[in-house]
Amino acid sequence: MLLPHRLARQTTQSRHHRVHNPGAKEKNTKSTRQIQGHLAPDLVAAEGGGRVHTLVLSVEGMECASCTTKVSKALLTLPSVHDVKVNAFTGQASLRYSEGLVFPPNIAKRVTEITGFVCAVVDEPLLEGKHRFLRIKVSSDAGMPSEYPSLPLGVKLLGTSRTTSSIVLDVQYDAAIIEPRSVLEIFAPFGGSLLSPFSSNSSAQIREEIRSLFRRTLISVILCVPVMILAWAPLRPSPIKYGAICLFLATCIQIYVGAPLYSTAYRTLFLQHVLDIYVLVILSSTIAYLFSFVAFVTEAAGHGFSMPFFETPALLLTLITLGRLISEYARRRATSVLDDLVSLQPDLVQLVSSEGTTVTAIHASLVQAHDVLRVSANTLVPTDGIVLRGSTQADESTLTGESRPVDKAPGVPLIAGTWNITSSIDMEVTRVPAESTLAELAALVTRLQEERLPIQDLADRVAGWFGPVTLAVALAVFVIWVIVGLRVRGEDINKAGVMALRYTIAVLVVSCPCAMLLCVPMVIVITGAVAIREGVLFKVCFIHLPVPLQY
């Protein structure tokens, strides 16, 4: 395989475009024939032959299952995109697409435009089976030749990027064919060294979203409390002065706190043509705010027809923002078990030489089967294996729930993620860290978060009708109460209209389906997380019977 010398001198390029044949020359016609992220049909074959690739996206701002539905629908509008999986708990989406028909940056841009969620391409590849991934740094001064010997079977160069003094190579290899240290040795003549693998920033992303929502909620509460006091407290009458203060505070809440909701509602209604809870909230809040604004202006002009109620839109947006904050915090608690599992995997391990005389610190991703590792006292067991030399006690409570230390003698199995308590031992690796019991548990939690049970589909379908039905009910409530006010109570049109408007806003506010959309997947994730802490594992499977069972 050819490795062009120009890669050592190129400017920083995005890893969004994976290099599958580094020896092939780039075609200059790509940018001229590209239209809105798609290629002309006659160039599809020339630009990759329709090879199918897997892509991982980070999506910021998702809060419940309805958000995942929006992202899925937005992704499926793009050509060749299929097998879409959206995880609202980790804030990531995975998909498969055909090369040449659409490009990763355009996929992320399209999702952002339609949904309003901040979407970006994740450089971490989504690998399956025995495929593994290494990031290798090569010095740009190593004199990399224009031609490099063909990479061995099972090794593929996915992409390159350049830093100030080095070139970073994204290398994929098949662990069933070649071992990781052998892959690293291929690039040793050029100063190749291992970089730390990609670490998921989903937890940091969720924490940042919680902090942002907390700031908005706190500011909204600070602004809303005076409005409620001026509206409800038995103060000396001063409608113009109090109304002006309430107008100013309610406007600040409407602009600062309501801005994200307005953006979401606009995209949902006009780009995805869906009537969801955000549309209903913004509709009710805007109606109440505009009505109060008109009522205050006419009252200040001496032609008042109704008292303004600025406390209604202010309190509504404050409570909705508070609910989003609580939902985000619950999502964080539901996904914390995955972070706990990941924290049990040490980054560095101590590799014992074959003679048993020297110990070298290497990254855990370079561990191979039958390696001998030294595990010091009060450290984590890096992977599954058996005790080779020495005796100790291990704390396995984090994985099995066993509170008492377990004796470990030569020949006794060790479990990844458990604590070596008493003394240093040497262990022989039986399963590499990527295939250990700890890795299997982490993968199980991830699949549990992504799994969709049939009851979730039912909940989504029911919630999809909530918006239109709620709007119809709200309109019916308005008409009925106007008629009741005019015909039954004998009120004038202004008073009857104001009361009917209040009831209508109440209907729009209390009909939020987010609780139903959130509780189903949240219950699944929380129960699975609690069960794993107690040492119980669930395997989800669906059985479809063509004929009913006969007894």
mmCIF file with all atom_site columns, N, CA, C and O in Angstrom, residues 134-174:
data_model
loop_
_atom_site.group_PDB
_atom_site.id
_atom_site.type_symbol
_atom_site.label_atom_id
_atom_site.label_alt_id
_atom_site.label_comp_id
_atom_site.label_asym_id
_atom_site.label_entity_id
_atom_site.label_seq_id
_atom_site.pdbx_PDB_ins_code
_atom_site.Cartn_x
_atom_site.Cartn_y
_atom_site.Cartn_z
_atom_site.occupancy
_atom_site.B_iso_or_equiv
_atom_site.pdbx_formal_charge
_atom_site.auth_seq_id
_atom_site.auth_comp_id
_atom_site.auth_asym_id
_atom_site.auth_atom_id
_atom_site.pdbx_PDB_model_num
ATOM 1   N N  . LEU A 1 134 ? -6.690 1.884  17.087 1.00 0.00 ? 134 LEU A N  1
ATOM 2   C CA . LEU A 1 134 ? -5.530 2.503  17.726 1.00 0.00 ? 134 LEU A CA 1
ATOM 3   C C  . LEU A 1 134 ? -5.273 3.868  17.091 1.00 0.00 ? 134 LEU A C  1
ATOM 4   O O  . LEU A 1 134 ? -5.418 4.027  15.870 1.00 0.00 ? 134 LEU A O  1
ATOM 5   N N  . ARG A 1 135 ? -4.901 4.822  17.931 1.00 0.00 ? 135 ARG A N  1
ATOM 6   C CA . ARG A 1 135 ? -4.440 6.125  17.432 1.00 0.00 ? 135 ARG A CA 1
ATOM 7   C C  . ARG A 1 135 ? -2.933 6.177  17.639 1.00 0.00 ? 135 ARG A C  1
ATOM 8   O O  . ARG A 1 135 ? -2.446 6.122  18.771 1.00 0.00 ? 135 ARG A O  1
ATOM 9   N N  . ILE A 1 136 ? -2.213 6.276  16.541 1.00 0.00 ? 136 ILE A N  1
ATOM 10  C CA . ILE A 1 136 ? -0.753 6.221  16.578 1.00 0.00 ? 136 ILE A CA 1
ATOM 11  C C  . ILE A 1 136 ? -0.201 7.560  16.104 1.00 0.00 ? 136 ILE A C  1
ATOM 12  O O  . ILE A 1 136 ? -0.573 8.066  15.035 1.00 0.00 ? 136 ILE A O  1
ATOM 13  N N  . LYS A 1 137 ? 0.692  8.114  16.909 1.00 0.00 ? 137 LYS A N  1
ATOM 14  C CA . LYS A 1 137 ? 1.326  9.394  16.567 1.00 0.00 ? 137 LYS A CA 1
ATOM 15  C C  . LYS A 1 137 ? 2.671  9.124  15.918 1.00 0.00 ? 137 LYS A C  1
ATOM 16  O O  . LYS A 1 137 ? 3.509  8.399  16.465 1.00 0.00 ? 137 LYS A O  1
ATOM 17  N N  . VAL A 1 138 ? 2.873  9.710  14.744 1.00 0.00 ? 138 VAL A N  1
ATOM 18  C CA . VAL A 1 138 ? 4.122  9.568  14.000 1.00 0.00 ? 138 VAL A CA 1
ATOM 19  C C  . VAL A 1 138 ? 4.753  10.943 13.884 1.00 0.00 ? 138 VAL A C  1
ATOM 20  O O  . VAL A 1 138 ? 4.080  11.917 13.522 1.00 0.00 ? 138 VAL A O  1
ATOM 21  N N  . SER A 1 139 ? 6.026  11.038 14.177 1.00 0.00 ? 139 SER A N  1
ATOM 22  C CA . SER A 1 139 ? 6.719  12.322 14.093 1.00 0.00 ? 139 SER A CA 1
ATOM 23  C C  . SER A 1 139 ? 6.788  12.781 12.649 1.00 0.00 ? 139 SER A C  1
ATOM 24  O O  . SER A 1 139 ? 7.115  12.005 11.740 1.00 0.00 ? 139 SER A O  1
ATOM 25  N N  . SER A 1 140 ? 6.504  14.048 12.415 1.00 0.00 ? 140 SER A N  1
ATOM 26  C CA . SER A 1 140 ? 6.568  14.583 11.054 1.00 0.00 ? 140 SER A CA 1
ATOM 27  C C  . SER A 1 140 ? 8.001  14.755 10.588 1.00 0.00 ? 140 SER A C  1
ATOM 28  O O  . SER A 1 140 ? 8.249  14.977 9.402  1.00 0.00 ? 140 SER A O  1
ATOM 29  N N  . ASP A 1 141 ? 8.964  14.651 11.496 1.00 0.00 ? 141 ASP A N  1
ATOM 30  C CA . ASP A 1 141 ? 10.382 14.755 11.127 1.00 0.00 ? 141 ASP A CA 1
ATOM 31  C C  . ASP A 1 141 ? 11.035 13.400 10.961 1.00 0.00 ? 141 ASP A C  1
ATOM 32  O O  . ASP A 1 141 ? 12.254 13.287 10.875 1.00 0.00 ? 141 ASP A O  1
ATOM 33  N N  . ALA A 1 142 ? 10.211 12.340 10.951 1.00 0.00 ? 142 ALA A N  1
ATOM 34  C CA . ALA A 1 142 ? 10.775 10.987 10.884 1.00 0.00 ? 142 ALA A CA 1
ATOM 35  C C  . ALA A 1 142 ? 11.196 10.588 9.483  1.00 0.00 ? 142 ALA A C  1
ATOM 36  O O  . ALA A 1 142 ? 11.731 9.512  9.286  1.00 0.00 ? 142 ALA A O  1
ATOM 37  N N  . GLY A 1 143 ? 10.959 11.451 8.517  1.00 0.00 ? 143 GLY A N  1
ATOM 38  C CA . GLY A 1 143 ? 11.357 11.138 7.164  1.00 0.00 ? 143 GLY A CA 1
ATOM 39  C C  . GLY A 1 143 ? 10.551 10.021 6.557  1.00 0.00 ? 143 GLY A C  1
ATOM 40  O O  . GLY A 1 143 ? 11.102 9.091  5.976  1.00 0.00 ? 143 GLY A O  1
ATOM 41  N N  . MET A 1 144 ? 9.248  10.076 6.678  1.00 0.00 ? 144 MET A N  1
ATOM 42  C CA . MET A 1 144 ? 8.382  9.027  6.142  1.00 0.00 ? 144 MET A CA 1
ATOM 43  C C  . MET A 1 144 ? 8.552  8.937  4.625  1.00 0.00 ? 144 MET A C  1
ATOM 44  O O  . MET A 1 144 ? 8.441  9.939  3.927  1.00 0.00 ? 144 MET A O  1
ATOM 45  N N  . PRO A 1 145 ? 8.829  7.788  4.091  1.00 0.00 ? 145 PRO A N  1
ATOM 46  C CA . PRO A 1 145 ? 9.092  7.662  2.658  1.00 0.00 ? 145 PRO A CA 1
ATOM 47  C C  . PRO A 1 145 ? 7.836  7.836  1.838  1.00 0.00 ? 145 PRO A C  1
ATOM 48  O O  . PRO A 1 145 ? 6.736  7.785  2.345  1.00 0.00 ? 145 PRO A O  1
ATOM 49  N N  . SER A 1 146 ? 8.020  8.021  0.540  1.00 0.00 ? 146 SER A N  1
ATOM 50  C CA . SER A 1 146 ? 6.876  8.196  -0.356 1.00 0.00 ? 146 SER A CA 1
ATOM 51  C C  . SER A 1 146 ? 6.130  6.890  -0.542 1.00 0.00 ? 146 SER A C  1
ATOM 52  O O  . SER A 1 146 ? 4.943  6.896  -0.826 1.00 0.00 ? 146 SER A O  1
ATOM 53  N N  . GLU A 1 147 ? 6.811  5.772  -0.411 1.00 0.00 ? 147 GLU A N  1
ATOM 54  C CA . GLU A 1 147 ? 6.145  4.486  -0.514 1.00 0.00 ? 147 GLU A CA 1
ATOM 55  C C  . GLU A 1 147 ? 6.447  3.686  0.741  1.00 0.00 ? 147 GLU A C  1
ATOM 56  O O  . GLU A 1 147 ? 7.583  3.608  1.205  1.00 0.00 ? 147 GLU A O  1
ATOM 57  N N  . TYR A 1 148 ? 5.401  3.081  1.273  1.00 0.00 ? 148 TYR A N  1
ATOM 58  C CA . TYR A 1 148 ? 5.554  2.288  2.495  1.00 0.00 ? 148 TYR A CA 1
ATOM 59  C C  . TYR A 1 148 ? 5.087  0.875  2.203  1.00 0.00 ? 148 TYR A C  1
ATOM 60  O O  . TYR A 1 148 ? 4.130  0.683  1.448  1.00 0.00 ? 148 TYR A O  1
ATOM 61  N N  . PRO A 1 149 ? 5.768  -0.125 2.778  1.00 0.00 ? 149 PRO A N  1
ATOM 62  C CA . PRO A 1 149 ? 5.347  -1.515 2.498  1.00 0.00 ? 149 PRO A CA 1
ATOM 63  C C  . PRO A 1 149 ? 3.882  -1.731 2.845  1.00 0.00 ? 149 PRO A C  1
ATOM 64  O O  . PRO A 1 149 ? 3.336  -1.086 3.724  1.00 0.00 ? 149 PRO A O  1
ATOM 65  N N  . SER A 1 150 ? 3.285  -2.633 2.153  1.00 0.00 ? 150 SER A N  1
ATOM 66  C CA . SER A 1 150 ? 1.865  -2.914 2.366  1.00 0.00 ? 150 SER A CA 1
ATOM 67  C C  . SER A 1 150 ? 1.621  -3.321 3.809  1.00 0.00 ? 150 SER A C  1
ATOM 68  O O  . SER A 1 150 ? 2.389  -4.084 4.400  1.00 0.00 ? 150 SER A O  1
ATOM 69  N N  . LEU A 1 151 ? 0.534  -2.795 4.364  1.00 0.00 ? 151 LEU A N  1
ATOM 70  C CA . LEU A 1 151 ? 0.164  -3.153 5.722  1.00 0.00 ? 151 LEU A CA 1
ATOM 71  C C  . LEU A 1 151 ? -0.278 -4.609 5.739  1.00 0.00 ? 151 LEU A C  1
ATOM 72  O O  . LEU A 1 151 ? -0.865 -5.102 4.771  1.00 0.00 ? 151 LEU A O  1
ATOM 73  N N  . PRO A 1 152 ? -0.011 -5.310 6.818  1.00 0.00 ? 152 PRO A N  1
ATOM 74  C CA . PRO A 1 152 ? -0.373 -6.734 6.873  1.00 0.00 ? 152 PRO A CA 1
ATOM 75  C C  . PRO A 1 152 ? -1.879 -6.918 6.867  1.00 0.00 ? 152 PRO A C  1
ATOM 76  O O  . PRO A 1 152 ? -2.655 -5.986 7.094  1.00 0.00 ? 152 PRO A O  1
ATOM 77  N N  . LEU A 1 153 ? -2.264 -8.159 6.640  1.00 0.00 ? 153 LEU A N  1
ATOM 78  C CA . LEU A 1 153 ? -3.676 -8.502 6.604  1.00 0.00 ? 153 LEU A CA 1
ATOM 79  C C  . LEU A 1 153 ? -4.336 -8.184 7.946  1.00 0.00 ? 153 LEU A C  1
ATOM 80  O O  . LEU A 1 153 ? -3.793 -8.483 9.007  1.00 0.00 ? 153 LEU A O  1
ATOM 81  N N  . GLY A 1 154 ? -5.506 -7.558 7.873  1.00 0.00 ? 154 GLY A N  1
ATOM 82  C CA . GLY A 1 154 ? -6.241 -7.211 9.080  1.00 0.00 ? 154 GLY A CA 1
ATOM 83  C C  . GLY A 1 154 ? -5.989 -5.820 9.590  1.00 0.00 ? 154 GLY A C  1
ATOM 84  O O  . GLY A 1 154 ? -6.616 -5.397 10.562 1.00 0.00 ? 154 GLY A O  1
ATOM 85  N N  . VAL A 1 155 ? -5.069 -5.062 8.963  1.00 0.00 ? 155 VAL A N  1
ATOM 86  C CA . VAL A 1 155 ? -4.743 -3.702 9.388  1.00 0.00 ? 155 VAL A CA 1
ATOM 87  C C  . VAL A 1 155 ? -5.190 -2.731 8.302  1.00 0.00 ? 155 VAL A C  1
ATOM 88  O O  . VAL A 1 155 ? -4.910 -2.954 7.120  1.00 0.00 ? 155 VAL A O  1
ATOM 89  N N  . LYS A 1 156 ? -5.865 -1.676 8.705  1.00 0.00 ? 156 LYS A N  1
ATOM 90  C CA . LYS A 1 156 ? -6.374 -0.693 7.737  1.00 0.00 ? 156 LYS A CA 1
ATOM 91  C C  . LYS A 1 156 ? -6.160 0.700  8.294  1.00 0.00 ? 156 LYS A C  1
ATOM 92  O O  . LYS A 1 156 ? -6.374 0.953  9.488  1.00 0.00 ? 156 LYS A O  1
ATOM 93  N N  . LEU A 1 157 ? -5.732 1.611  7.439  1.00 0.00 ? 157 LEU A N  1
ATOM 94  C CA . LEU A 1 157 ? -5.574 3.009  7.817  1.00 0.00 ? 157 LEU A CA 1
ATOM 95  C C  . LEU A 1 157 ? -6.879 3.740  7.541  1.00 0.00 ? 157 LEU A C  1
ATOM 96  O O  . LEU A 1 157 ? -7.288 3.898  6.392  1.00 0.00 ? 157 LEU A O  1
ATOM 97  N N  . LEU A 1 158 ? -7.545 4.185  8.608  1.00 0.00 ? 158 LEU A N  1
ATOM 98  C CA . LEU A 1 158 ? -8.838 4.847  8.452  1.00 0.00 ? 158 LEU A CA 1
ATOM 99  C C  . LEU A 1 158 ? -8.710 6.317  8.097  1.00 0.00 ? 158 LEU A C  1
ATOM 100 O O  . LEU A 1 158 ? -9.528 6.856  7.362  1.00 0.00 ? 158 LEU A O  1
ATOM 101 N N  . GLY A 1 159 ? -7.727 7.002  8.632  1.00 0.00 ? 159 GLY A N  1
ATOM 102 C CA . GLY A 1 159 ? -7.610 8.427  8.361  1.00 0.00 ? 159 GLY A CA 1
ATOM 103 C C  . GLY A 1 159 ? -6.376 9.001  9.012  1.00 0.00 ? 159 GLY A C  1
ATOM 104 O O  . GLY A 1 159 ? -5.674 8.341  9.787  1.00 0.00 ? 159 GLY A O  1
ATOM 105 N N  . THR A 1 160 ? -6.071 10.239 8.671  1.00 0.00 ? 160 THR A N  1
ATOM 106 C CA . THR A 1 160 ? -4.906 10.930 9.214  1.00 0.00 ? 160 THR A CA 1
ATOM 107 C C  . THR A 1 160 ? -5.288 12.346 9.589  1.00 0.00 ? 160 THR A C  1
ATOM 108 O O  . THR A 1 160 ? -6.243 12.918 9.068  1.00 0.00 ? 160 THR A O  1
ATOM 109 N N  . SER A 1 161 ? -4.544 12.907 10.510 1.00 0.00 ? 161 SER A N  1
ATOM 110 C CA . SER A 1 161 ? -4.671 14.321 10.853 1.00 0.00 ? 161 SER A CA 1
ATOM 111 C C  . SER A 1 161 ? -3.317 14.800 11.318 1.00 0.00 ? 161 SER A C  1
ATOM 112 O O  . SER A 1 161 ? -2.471 14.002 11.759 1.00 0.00 ? 161 SER A O  1
ATOM 113 N N  . ARG A 1 162 ? -3.105 16.090 11.261 1.00 0.00 ? 162 ARG A N  1
ATOM 114 C CA . ARG A 1 162 ? -1.792 16.662 11.562 1.00 0.00 ? 162 ARG A CA 1
ATOM 115 C C  . ARG A 1 162 ? -1.880 17.598 12.756 1.00 0.00 ? 162 ARG A C  1
ATOM 116 O O  . ARG A 1 162 ? -2.812 18.398 12.860 1.00 0.00 ? 162 ARG A O  1
ATOM 117 N N  . THR A 1 163 ? -0.924 17.461 13.653 1.00 0.00 ? 163 THR A N  1
ATOM 118 C CA . THR A 1 163 ? -0.770 18.407 14.743 1.00 0.00 ? 163 THR A CA 1
ATOM 119 C C  . THR A 1 163 ? 0.452  19.273 14.470 1.00 0.00 ? 163 THR A C  1
ATOM 120 O O  . THR A 1 163 ? 0.992  19.255 13.355 1.00 0.00 ? 163 THR A O  1
ATOM 121 N N  . THR A 1 164 ? 0.895  20.001 15.454 1.00 0.00 ? 164 THR A N  1
ATOM 122 C CA . THR A 1 164 ? 2.009  20.932 15.239 1.00 0.00 ? 164 THR A CA 1
ATOM 123 C C  . THR A 1 164 ? 3.287  20.206 14.834 1.00 0.00 ? 164 THR A C  1
ATOM 124 O O  . THR A 1 164 ? 3.997  20.640 13.918 1.00 0.00 ? 164 THR A O  1
ATOM 125 N N  . SER A 1 165 ? 3.578  19.092 15.482 1.00 0.00 ? 165 SER A N  1
ATOM 126 C CA . SER A 1 165 ? 4.857  18.425 15.235 1.00 0.00 ? 165 SER A CA 1
ATOM 127 C C  . SER A 1 165 ? 4.707  16.947 14.885 1.00 0.00 ? 165 SER A C  1
ATOM 128 O O  . SER A 1 165 ? 5.702  16.219 14.886 1.00 0.00 ? 165 SER A O  1
ATOM 129 N N  . SER A 1 166 ? 3.514  16.504 14.621 1.00 0.00 ? 166 SER A N  1
ATOM 130 C CA . SER A 1 166 ? 3.339  15.077 14.371 1.00 0.00 ? 166 SER A CA 1
ATOM 131 C C  . SER A 1 166 ? 2.130  14.838 13.482 1.00 0.00 ? 166 SER A C  1
ATOM 132 O O  . SER A 1 166 ? 1.333  15.741 13.216 1.00 0.00 ? 166 SER A O  1
ATOM 133 N N  . ILE A 1 167 ? 2.017  13.595 13.036 1.00 0.00 ? 167 ILE A N  1
ATOM 134 C CA . ILE A 1 167 ? 0.881  13.135 12.254 1.00 0.00 ? 167 ILE A CA 1
ATOM 135 C C  . ILE A 1 167 ? 0.188  12.037 13.056 1.00 0.00 ? 167 ILE A C  1
ATOM 136 O O  . ILE A 1 167 ? 0.848  11.130 13.574 1.00 0.00 ? 167 ILE A O  1
ATOM 137 N N  . VAL A 1 168 ? -1.127 12.131 13.181 1.00 0.00 ? 168 VAL A N  1
ATOM 138 C CA . VAL A 1 168 ? -1.899 11.151 13.923 1.00 0.00 ? 168 VAL A CA 1
ATOM 139 C C  . VAL A 1 168 ? -2.579 10.219 12.932 1.00 0.00 ? 168 VAL A C  1
ATOM 140 O O  . VAL A 1 168 ? -3.306 10.675 12.038 1.00 0.00 ? 168 VAL A O  1
ATOM 141 N N  . LEU A 1 169 ? -2.330 8.929  13.077 1.00 0.00 ? 169 LEU A N  1
ATOM 142 C CA . LEU A 1 169 ? -2.906 7.917  12.199 1.00 0.00 ? 169 LEU A CA 1
ATOM 143 C C  . LEU A 1 169 ? -4.000 7.161  12.946 1.00 0.00 ? 169 LEU A C  1
ATOM 144 O O  . LEU A 1 169 ? -3.787 6.714  14.078 1.00 0.00 ? 169 LEU A O  1
ATOM 145 N N  . ASP A 1 170 ? -5.144 7.040  12.326 1.00 0.00 ? 170 ASP A N  1
ATOM 146 C CA . ASP A 1 170 ? -6.242 6.242  12.867 1.00 0.00 ? 170 ASP A CA 1
ATOM 147 C C  . ASP A 1 170 ? -6.177 4.865  12.223 1.00 0.00 ? 170 ASP A C  1
ATOM 148 O O  . ASP A 1 170 ? -6.458 4.713  11.035 1.00 0.00 ? 170 ASP A O  1
ATOM 149 N N  . VAL A 1 171 ? -5.813 3.877  13.010 1.00 0.00 ? 171 VAL A N  1
ATOM 150 C CA . VAL A 1 171 ? -5.550 2.540  12.493 1.00 0.00 ? 171 VAL A CA 1
ATOM 151 C C  . VAL A 1 171 ? -6.580 1.569  13.055 1.00 0.00 ? 171 VAL A C  1
ATOM 152 O O  . VAL A 1 171 ? -6.804 1.513  14.263 1.00 0.00 ? 171 VAL A O  1
ATOM 153 N N  . GLN A 1 172 ? -7.198 0.814  12.173 1.00 0.00 ? 172 GLN A N  1
ATOM 154 C CA . GLN A 1 172 ? -8.115 -0.250 12.571 1.00 0.00 ? 172 GLN A CA 1
ATOM 155 C C  . GLN A 1 172 ? -7.439 -1.596 12.305 1.00 0.00 ? 172 GLN A C  1
ATOM 156 O O  . GLN A 1 172 ? -6.802 -1.781 11.272 1.00 0.00 ? 172 GLN A O  1
ATOM 157 N N  . TYR A 1 173 ? -7.599 -2.516 13.243 1.00 0.00 ? 173 TYR A N  1
ATOM 158 C CA . TYR A 1 173 ? -7.018 -3.841 13.042 1.00 0.00 ? 173 TYR A CA 1
ATOM 159 C C  . TYR A 1 173 ? -7.989 -4.897 13.536 1.00 0.00 ? 173 TYR A C  1
ATOM 160 O O  . TYR A 1 173 ? -8.868 -4.629 14.359 1.00 0.00 ? 173 TYR A O  1
ATOM 161 N N  . ASP A 1 174 ? -7.812 -6.100 13.015 1.00 0.00 ? 174 ASP A N  1
ATOM 162 C CA . ASP A 1 174 ? -8.630 -7.247 13.391 1.00 0.00 ? 174 ASP A CA 1
ATOM 163 C C  . ASP A 1 174 ? -7.878 -8.042 14.451 1.00 0.00 ? 174 ASP A C  1
ATOM 164 O O  . ASP A 1 174 ? -6.836 -8.637 14.169 1.00 0.00 ? 174 ASP A O  1
#
